[in-house]
Short mmCIF file of C-alpha atoms in Angstrom, two decimals:
data_model
loop_
_atom_site.label_atom_id
_atom_site.label_comp_id
_atom_site.label_asym_id
_atom_site.label_seq_id
_atom_site.Cartn_x
_atom_site.Cartn_y
_atom_site.Cartn_z
CA MET A 394 -2.52 3.05 23.12
CA THR A 395 -5.84 4.88 22.95
CA THR A 396 -8.69 3.25 24.83
CA LEU A 397 -12.42 3.63 24.38
CA SER A 398 -12.55 5.63 27.58
CA GLU A 399 -10.60 8.54 26.08
CA LYS A 400 -12.81 11.62 26.12
CA PRO A 401 -11.92 14.52 23.84
CA SER A 402 -12.99 17.97 24.94
CA ALA A 403 -16.74 18.55 25.17
CA PRO A 404 -18.09 19.18 21.64
CA SER A 405 -19.43 22.62 20.84
CA THR A 406 -20.28 23.86 17.39
CA ARG A 407 -18.27 26.93 16.41
CA GLN A 408 -17.83 29.20 13.42
CA VAL A 409 -16.04 27.46 10.57
CA SER A 410 -12.81 29.08 9.40
CA LYS A 411 -12.53 29.40 5.63
CA ARG A 412 -8.87 28.45 5.89
CA VAL A 413 -9.75 25.02 7.31
CA SER A 414 -10.87 22.63 4.56
CA GLN A 415 -11.02 19.54 6.78
CA SER A 416 -11.50 18.98 10.50
CA VAL A 417 -13.05 16.40 12.83
CA PHE A 418 -13.12 18.91 15.69
CA ASP A 419 -16.24 20.94 14.74
CA GLY A 420 -18.27 19.38 17.53
CA SER A 421 -21.11 18.56 15.13
CA ARG A 422 -22.81 15.17 14.95
CA LEU A 423 -21.38 12.51 12.69
CA ARG A 424 -23.22 10.19 10.32
CA VAL A 425 -21.33 7.05 9.31
CA VAL A 426 -22.45 5.01 6.30
CA LEU A 427 -21.11 1.49 5.76
CA LEU A 428 -21.88 -0.17 2.42
CA VAL A 429 -21.62 -3.95 2.64
CA ASP A 430 -21.68 -6.61 -0.11
CA VAL A 431 -22.58 -9.96 1.51
CA HIS A 432 -21.60 -13.33 0.04
CA ASP A 433 -24.48 -15.27 -1.50
CA GLY A 434 -26.08 -17.51 1.10
CA ALA A 435 -24.33 -15.77 4.01
CA GLN A 436 -27.16 -13.39 4.95
CA GLN A 437 -28.04 -15.20 8.18
CA GLN A 438 -24.43 -15.40 9.25
CA PHE A 439 -24.11 -11.69 8.50
CA LEU A 440 -27.22 -10.86 10.56
CA GLU A 441 -25.91 -12.81 13.52
CA ALA A 442 -22.52 -11.09 13.31
CA TYR A 443 -24.24 -7.71 13.03
CA GLU A 444 -26.39 -8.33 16.11
CA GLN A 445 -23.31 -9.20 18.14
CA LEU A 446 -21.46 -6.13 16.85
CA CYS A 447 -24.49 -3.90 17.40
CA ASN A 448 -24.73 -4.85 21.07
CA GLN A 449 -21.05 -4.10 21.58
CA VAL A 450 -21.09 -0.78 19.72
CA ALA A 451 -24.07 0.41 21.80
CA GLN A 452 -21.72 0.50 24.80
CA VAL A 453 -19.11 2.68 23.07
CA PRO A 454 -18.96 6.28 24.38
CA GLY A 455 -20.33 8.75 21.82
CA HIS A 456 -22.51 6.24 19.95
CA VAL A 457 -26.11 7.45 19.47
CA SER A 458 -27.93 5.01 17.19
CA ASP A 459 -27.63 2.77 14.15
CA GLN A 460 -29.77 1.20 11.42
CA LEU A 461 -29.39 -1.89 9.25
CA CYS A 462 -30.95 -1.74 5.77
CA GLN A 463 -31.16 -4.28 2.93
CA SER A 464 -31.36 -3.31 -0.74
CA ILE A 465 -34.77 -3.75 -2.38
CA GLU A 466 -33.00 -4.39 -5.72
CA ASN A 467 -30.09 -6.62 -4.71
CA PRO A 468 -30.51 -8.62 -1.46
CA SER A 469 -26.72 -9.07 -1.25
CA GLN A 470 -26.26 -5.33 -0.71
CA TRP A 471 -26.69 -3.95 2.80
CA LEU A 472 -26.35 -0.53 4.37
CA ILE A 473 -25.40 0.17 8.00
CA THR A 474 -25.78 3.75 9.19
CA SER A 475 -24.83 5.04 12.61
CA GLU A 476 -24.96 8.40 14.33
CA TRP A 477 -22.33 9.64 16.77
CA GLU A 478 -22.21 12.64 19.08
CA SER A 479 -19.18 13.91 17.15
CA ALA A 480 -16.30 12.58 15.05
CA PRO A 481 -13.60 12.13 17.76
CA PRO A 482 -15.32 9.36 19.74
CA PHE A 483 -16.09 7.47 16.53
CA LEU A 484 -12.47 7.76 15.33
CA THR A 485 -11.18 6.71 18.74
CA TRP A 486 -13.27 3.56 18.45
CA VAL A 487 -12.82 2.73 14.78
CA ASN A 488 -9.01 3.09 15.03
CA SER A 489 -8.74 0.91 18.14
CA GLU A 490 -7.72 -2.70 18.61
CA GLU A 491 -11.17 -3.21 20.17
CA HIS A 492 -12.73 -2.37 16.79
CA VAL A 493 -10.44 -4.76 14.95
CA ARG A 494 -11.62 -7.58 17.21
CA MET A 495 -15.30 -6.55 17.11
CA VAL A 496 -15.61 -6.63 13.32
CA GLU A 497 -13.64 -9.83 12.80
CA PRO A 498 -16.78 -12.05 12.62
CA LEU A 499 -18.06 -9.98 9.68
CA HIS A 500 -15.14 -10.65 7.35
CA SER A 501 -15.95 -14.27 6.56
CA CYS A 502 -19.41 -13.35 5.22
CA VAL A 503 -18.78 -10.14 3.25
CA ARG A 504 -17.18 -9.58 -0.14
CA ASP A 505 -16.47 -5.90 0.25
CA THR A 506 -17.16 -2.93 2.52
CA ARG A 507 -16.92 0.80 2.08
CA SER A 508 -17.09 3.32 4.92
CA LEU A 509 -18.16 6.96 4.47
CA ARG A 510 -18.22 9.61 7.21
CA PHE A 511 -20.21 12.86 7.16
CA HIS A 512 -20.76 15.78 9.51
CA VAL A 513 -24.45 16.63 9.88
CA VAL A 514 -24.99 20.10 8.38
CA ARG A 515 -28.79 20.33 8.03
CA GLU A 516 -31.82 18.35 9.29
CA THR A 517 -35.57 18.42 8.73
CA GLY A 518 -38.38 16.83 10.74
CA GLY A 519 -38.24 14.55 13.76
CA ALA A 520 -35.22 15.19 15.94
CA ALA A 521 -34.46 18.31 13.89
CA ALA A 522 -37.27 20.06 15.76
CA GLY A 523 -34.69 20.84 18.48
CA SER A 524 -32.30 23.74 18.08
CA ALA A 525 -29.20 23.37 15.91
CA GLU A 526 -27.07 24.07 18.98
CA ARG A 527 -28.70 21.27 20.97
CA ARG A 528 -28.30 18.91 18.01
CA ARG A 529 -24.79 20.31 17.36
CA LEU A 530 -25.14 20.73 13.61
CA GLN A 531 -22.20 22.06 11.63
CA THR A 532 -22.95 25.77 11.16
CA SER A 533 -21.73 25.98 7.55
CA PRO A 534 -20.13 23.65 5.01
CA ARG A 535 -16.40 23.31 4.53
CA ILE A 536 -14.93 24.65 1.31
CA GLY A 537 -12.52 21.92 0.30
CA ASP A 538 -9.67 22.00 -2.20
CA GLY A 539 -10.60 18.71 -3.86
CA VAL A 540 -7.70 16.82 -2.26
CA ILE A 541 -8.14 13.82 0.06
CA ARG A 542 -5.32 13.39 2.57
CA HIS A 543 -4.47 10.10 4.25
CA ALA A 544 -1.42 8.42 5.75
CA LEU A 545 -0.12 5.00 6.70
CA THR A 546 2.29 4.31 9.56
CA PHE A 547 4.12 1.22 10.75
CA THR A 548 7.30 0.29 12.58
CA VAL A 549 10.28 -1.77 11.47
CA ARG A 550 12.67 -3.85 13.53
CA PRO A 551 15.32 -1.80 15.37
CA GLY A 552 18.59 -1.96 13.50
CA SER A 553 16.95 -2.25 10.08
CA GLU A 554 16.22 1.48 9.66
CA ALA A 555 19.03 2.24 7.18
CA GLU A 556 18.12 -0.68 4.91
CA VAL A 557 14.40 0.14 5.04
CA LYS A 558 15.14 3.78 4.21
CA ARG A 559 17.23 2.68 1.22
CA ILE A 560 14.44 0.43 -0.09
CA LEU A 561 11.72 3.04 0.36
CA ALA A 562 13.77 5.77 -1.34
CA ASP A 563 14.60 3.72 -4.41
CA TYR A 564 11.57 2.70 -6.44
CA ALA A 565 9.76 3.84 -9.57
CA SER A 566 6.68 5.99 -9.01
CA PRO A 567 3.37 4.27 -9.78
CA ARG A 568 1.15 5.55 -12.58
CA ALA A 569 -0.59 8.70 -11.31
CA ARG A 570 -3.84 8.27 -13.24
CA VAL A 571 -6.15 5.77 -11.56
CA ASP A 572 -9.25 6.28 -13.72
CA GLU A 573 -11.22 9.12 -15.31
CA THR A 574 -12.03 10.71 -11.95
CA THR A 575 -9.16 9.70 -9.66
CA ARG A 576 -5.45 10.43 -9.69
CA LEU A 577 -2.51 10.39 -7.30
CA CYS A 578 -1.22 13.89 -6.53
CA ARG A 579 1.61 13.47 -4.04
CA THR A 580 3.29 10.91 -1.80
CA SER A 581 5.64 12.00 1.00
CA LEU A 582 7.48 9.39 3.04
CA PHE A 583 9.17 10.13 6.38
CA MET A 584 10.99 8.16 9.06
CA HIS A 585 11.91 8.78 12.67
CA GLY A 586 13.71 5.98 14.45
CA ASN A 587 11.95 2.80 13.39
CA ARG A 588 8.62 4.48 12.58
CA VAL A 589 7.63 4.99 8.93
CA VAL A 590 4.93 7.50 7.86
CA ARG A 591 3.69 7.63 4.26
CA ALA A 592 1.39 10.60 3.54
CA ILE A 593 -0.78 10.42 0.40
CA GLU A 594 -2.73 13.12 -1.45
CA VAL A 595 -5.42 12.04 -3.91
CA ARG A 596 -8.02 13.71 -6.12
CA GLY A 597 -11.11 11.56 -6.52
CA ASP A 598 -11.73 8.24 -4.76
CA LEU A 599 -9.22 7.44 -1.98
CA LEU A 600 -10.14 3.74 -1.82
CA ALA A 601 -9.74 3.36 -5.60
CA ALA A 602 -6.36 5.10 -5.40
CA LEU A 603 -5.11 2.86 -2.57
CA ARG A 604 -6.19 -0.27 -4.43
CA HIS A 605 -4.56 1.05 -7.62
CA VAL A 606 -1.25 1.64 -5.83
CA ALA A 607 -1.33 -1.79 -4.18
CA ARG A 608 -1.63 -3.45 -7.62
CA GLN A 609 1.36 -1.63 -9.19
CA PRO A 610 4.34 -4.00 -9.73
CA GLU A 611 6.91 -1.46 -8.53
CA VAL A 612 4.99 -0.89 -5.30
CA ARG A 613 4.43 -4.62 -4.75
CA ALA A 614 8.16 -5.18 -5.11
CA VAL A 615 8.95 -2.55 -2.47
CA GLU A 616 6.33 -3.93 -0.07
CA GLU A 617 7.75 -7.43 -0.45
CA ALA A 618 11.29 -6.13 0.07
CA ILE A 619 10.47 -4.53 3.43
CA ASN A 620 8.34 -7.45 4.70
CA PRO A 621 11.27 -9.14 6.51
CA TYR A 622 11.93 -5.96 8.50
CA LEU A 623 8.39 -5.22 9.73
CA GLU A 624 7.59 -5.52 13.43
CA GLN A 625 4.04 -6.56 12.54
CA GLU A 626 4.23 -9.53 10.20
CA ARG A 627 2.01 -9.64 7.13
CA ASP A 628 1.37 -11.70 4.02
CA LEU A 629 0.21 -9.52 1.14
CA ASN A 630 -0.91 -12.64 -0.73
CA ASP A 631 -3.35 -13.39 2.09
CA GLN A 632 -6.34 -11.04 1.93
CA GLU A 633 -7.09 -11.20 5.66
CA SER A 634 -3.47 -10.65 6.68
CA ALA A 635 -3.15 -7.65 4.37
CA ARG A 636 -6.48 -6.22 5.54
CA VAL A 637 -5.51 -6.40 9.23
CA PHE A 638 -2.10 -4.84 8.56
CA PHE A 639 -3.42 -1.87 6.59
CA THR A 640 -6.29 -1.38 9.05
CA ARG A 641 -3.77 -1.01 11.86
CA ALA A 642 -1.47 1.12 9.69
CA ALA A 643 -4.14 3.68 8.79
CA LEU A 644 -3.27 7.17 10.08
CA PRO A 645 -6.28 9.40 9.24
CA ALA A 646 -6.06 13.11 8.60
CA VAL A 647 -8.05 14.89 11.32
CA HIS A 648 -7.37 18.54 10.40
CA HIS A 649 -6.07 20.56 7.44
CA VAL A 650 -5.52 24.31 7.32
CA THR A 651 -4.13 26.47 4.50
CA ALA A 652 -2.59 29.87 5.16
CA ASP A 653 -1.26 30.41 1.62
CA GLU A 654 -2.59 28.51 -1.40
CA LEU A 655 -0.17 29.98 -3.93
CA THR A 656 3.32 29.76 -2.44
CA GLU A 657 5.16 26.49 -2.98
CA GLY A 658 6.84 25.42 0.25
CA GLU A 659 9.34 23.00 1.71
CA ARG A 660 7.72 19.84 3.07
CA LEU A 661 8.48 18.77 6.65
CA ALA A 662 6.96 16.44 9.24
CA ARG A 663 6.87 16.61 13.03
CA TYR A 664 6.19 13.59 15.27
CA TYR A 665 4.44 14.16 18.61
CA PRO A 666 4.60 11.19 21.02
CA ALA A 667 1.38 11.36 23.04
CA ARG A 668 0.85 9.98 26.51
CA PRO A 669 -1.43 6.91 26.62
CA GLY A 670 -5.00 7.98 25.92
CA SER A 671 -4.05 11.57 24.98
CA GLY A 672 -3.57 11.35 21.20
CA MET A 673 -6.93 12.80 20.13
CA ARG A 674 -6.78 15.69 22.62
CA LEU A 675 -3.21 16.50 21.59
CA ALA A 676 -4.22 16.53 17.91
CA GLU A 677 -7.17 18.81 18.73
CA LEU A 678 -5.01 21.37 20.54
CA LEU A 679 -2.43 21.37 17.74
CA ALA A 680 -5.25 21.89 15.24
CA GLN A 681 -6.56 24.88 17.20
CA ARG A 682 -3.11 26.46 17.29
CA ASP A 683 -2.49 25.89 13.59
CA GLU A 684 -5.87 27.43 12.80
CA ALA A 685 -5.02 30.51 14.85
CA ALA A 686 -1.53 30.75 13.31
CA ALA A 687 -2.96 30.67 9.78
CA ASP A 688 -3.92 34.34 10.21
CA ASP A 689 -0.43 35.33 11.39
CA PRO A 690 1.58 36.81 8.49
CA ASP A 691 4.84 36.06 10.36
CA SER A 692 4.13 32.34 10.67
CA PRO A 693 6.46 30.20 8.52
CA VAL A 694 3.72 27.58 7.96
CA LEU A 695 1.88 27.68 4.63
CA ARG A 696 -0.18 24.52 5.12
CA SER A 697 -0.60 22.01 7.93
CA THR A 698 -2.21 18.57 8.05
CA ILE A 699 -2.52 16.72 11.35
CA PHE A 700 -2.74 12.93 11.28
CA GLN A 701 -3.71 10.96 14.40
CA ARG A 702 -4.32 7.38 15.43
CA ASP A 703 -4.20 6.13 19.02
CA ASP A 704 -1.17 7.85 20.56
CA VAL A 705 0.59 8.60 17.27
CA VAL A 706 0.25 12.25 16.19
CA VAL A 707 2.05 13.55 13.08
CA ARG A 708 1.96 17.13 11.80
CA LEU A 709 2.77 17.44 8.07
CA LEU A 710 3.88 20.95 7.13
CA ASP A 711 4.61 23.02 4.05
CA VAL A 712 6.73 25.98 5.16
CA HIS A 713 8.13 29.05 3.44
CA PRO A 714 11.13 27.93 1.36
CA GLY A 715 14.57 28.84 2.59
CA LEU A 716 13.69 29.05 6.28
CA GLY A 717 15.08 25.63 7.05
CA ALA A 718 13.57 22.94 9.21
CA GLN A 719 14.90 24.24 12.52
CA ALA A 720 13.47 27.73 12.05
CA ALA A 721 10.12 26.39 10.88
CA LEU A 722 9.79 23.86 13.67
CA ALA A 723 11.13 25.93 16.54
CA GLU A 724 7.50 26.66 17.51
CA PRO A 725 8.14 29.35 20.13
CA GLY A 726 5.43 28.96 22.74
CA HIS A 727 3.66 26.39 20.59
CA LEU A 728 3.99 23.62 23.17
CA ALA A 729 2.83 25.69 26.11
CA GLY A 730 -0.01 23.82 27.78
CA LEU A 731 0.69 20.61 25.85
CA GLU A 732 3.38 19.16 28.11
CA ALA A 733 0.88 17.09 30.11
CA LEU A 734 -0.22 15.37 26.88
CA LEU A 735 3.27 14.57 25.57
CA ASP A 736 5.36 11.50 26.31
CA GLY A 737 8.63 13.03 25.15
CA GLU A 738 9.81 15.90 23.00
CA PRO A 739 8.34 16.42 19.50
CA VAL A 740 10.91 15.62 16.82
CA GLY A 741 11.39 16.36 13.15
CA MET A 742 11.11 13.31 10.91
CA ASP A 743 13.60 12.52 8.13
CA LEU A 744 12.24 13.00 4.62
CA VAL A 745 12.90 9.82 2.63
CA THR A 746 11.07 10.73 -0.57
CA ASP A 747 8.57 13.32 -1.78
CA ARG A 748 7.00 12.66 -5.17
CA ARG A 749 4.42 14.73 -7.03
CA SER A 750 2.40 14.03 -10.15
CA PRO A 751 3.51 16.48 -12.88
CA ASP A 752 -0.01 17.88 -13.30
CA ALA A 753 -1.20 17.51 -9.67
#
């Protein structure tokens, strides 16, 4: 399990590749914005919980500063902003069990929260008087493809894998259209041993899409059906139980690179078991190698997304059709220099289902 002492490589701002539409490894500073809706009458309780959290976060490696702001129009609305030296230390903290425990006092006094994360690209005034290199600003903006990538991962009880795979492969797809601006594009579900990984692609608002999916009857039925087999128990009818489960299940995308936007490929997934405390560094090195390989015309990989949380690292791939999984995942020389970070051999995951919206 990743600890707060994990230190990714020293951040240094570098030229942004046009093939990379998403990455947390730029080395630039990170601004985190947390929108909070506080229950009526719970403002003092919220302030006390924030003060306790603030003192704890100040000790987290990579944390620079934070601010607490209250709306001048609606006193129930609050804004917490924080600055971090770069994205990796923030993600190491926010995806840790320490974070789950730290924020627990907040949940009884807030209706809703929404977290947004941004790399700092430009600054004016104040601290911006220093050089961009010293402040580690992102040198140029990413050119995205309009798709948000996210994944969930959890484990099931050993011996239940075949039944869980049957349940997860056999359900009706939820309605793709969420609202006028958000739609589901693709859901790919993989298993290796007793670990399940569900990768999601969305256009629009990821949070709205996740809430939309959770409300669909066909999805609720599947979630209830696999409940008896989960290693981490949950009650989807209990808001706090569901929140804790999906917080721990979150597997964020930390890097995405596209070598070929036009060719439709075969979808595969590779699981990399990281040594304790090495997940972020392993993901970073894999990202660097995928970025370099994107310019190689002989590479079988068309697109690669790396997901990482704690010591779980998953590489989702679209490869040239017809090559087969073994040829695409042979990775000659790809693991050189990574052995010290691995706690076992990387393995291909079994594809359970891959569903796309017709007009994605």
